[in-house]
Amino acid sequence: MTPLQRRCCLLLRAYPAWYRRERAGEMLGTLLEASLPGRSWPSVRDARALVIGGLRVRGLVWCLSMLWASIGAAGAGYCFLVTTKPYTDSSIWLPGWNTEPLVIGLAVALAVLAWLALPIPVLVAGFIRIGDRTPGRWFCAVAWAGAWGAGFELMYLAYAWSNYPSSRLAEVCGMDGCRLSYYGPAVVSWGELAICAAWLALGAAMSWILARPASVGLARQAAVGDGNLGG
């Protein structure tokens, strides 16, 4: 397999497994025919078309669910990194480094707002999508409710663990005596790593629940869009 074929196959993973089983060979052939001789990377246009087409086939519910899980995992990792560095600014609700660029603080604030707004839309949209399926819809509905409940519990745990540095004091002793401080490895929030891993596992579980096509019409629309690939 050539480097171009390998990279095209990697891009095709933007599509769900059921779609790749049906059309991966056809799409790969179209990509290779449209690529110039000697290329080792697909064009930016083809790569963009594949990613957008894959998201369209997976559907809005999948995108919202992955966004919810991704923000949860990234937020847990961010809070863990914050606790490995000293900070003294308690005037803001979100912890952060004193030298943190403003753009990072704004990005964190927007991500938190989106994360808090997503649970109910994800739950409702998931049930609507699952209701469109005939085979195994009750099992999928129960699994979806369980996954959503696990995500809601992870949100509570993330909130509890994010307060760890402000609720724990480390005793630092020096030549001038001992004092209480938020500094040092004693206040590193190691539990955030477990929460981050749990969010990643939850994202994989929700992706598995939504693995089947949402509707025949959606698959047909995606097939028409893929027909223009490389054109």
Tab-separated table of N, CA and C in Angstrom, residues 214-224:
chain	number	residue	atom	x	y	z
A	214	ALA	N	-28.565	6.780	10.872
A	214	ALA	CA	-29.738	7.431	11.443
A	214	ALA	C	-30.960	7.234	10.554
A	215	SER	N	-30.772	7.239	9.265
A	215	SER	CA	-31.883	7.057	8.334
A	215	SER	C	-31.330	6.744	6.961
A	216	VAL	N	-32.158	6.140	6.125
A	216	VAL	CA	-31.740	5.825	4.767
A	216	VAL	C	-31.533	7.100	3.971
A	217	GLY	N	-32.391	8.104	4.199
A	217	GLY	CA	-32.270	9.354	3.468
A	217	GLY	C	-30.947	10.036	3.706
A	218	LEU	N	-30.475	10.010	4.956
A	218	LEU	CA	-29.195	10.630	5.268
A	218	LEU	C	-28.062	9.926	4.547
A	219	ALA	N	-28.095	8.612	4.509
A	219	ALA	CA	-27.046	7.873	3.824
A	219	ALA	C	-27.047	8.181	2.330
A	220	ARG	N	-28.236	8.337	1.753
A	220	ARG	CA	-28.310	8.642	0.332
A	220	ARG	C	-27.762	10.034	0.039
A	221	GLN	N	-28.083	11.000	0.911
A	221	GLN	CA	-27.560	12.341	0.721
A	221	GLN	C	-26.036	12.353	0.778
A	222	ALA	N	-25.484	11.583	1.714
A	222	ALA	CA	-24.031	11.521	1.828
A	222	ALA	C	-23.419	10.872	0.597
A	223	ALA	N	-24.113	9.848	0.083
A	223	ALA	CA	-23.589	9.173	-1.111
A	223	ALA	C	-23.565	10.140	-2.303
A	224	VAL	N	-24.594	10.975	-2.418
A	224	VAL	CA	-24.613	11.948	-3.505
A	224	VAL	C	-23.469	12.949	-3.334
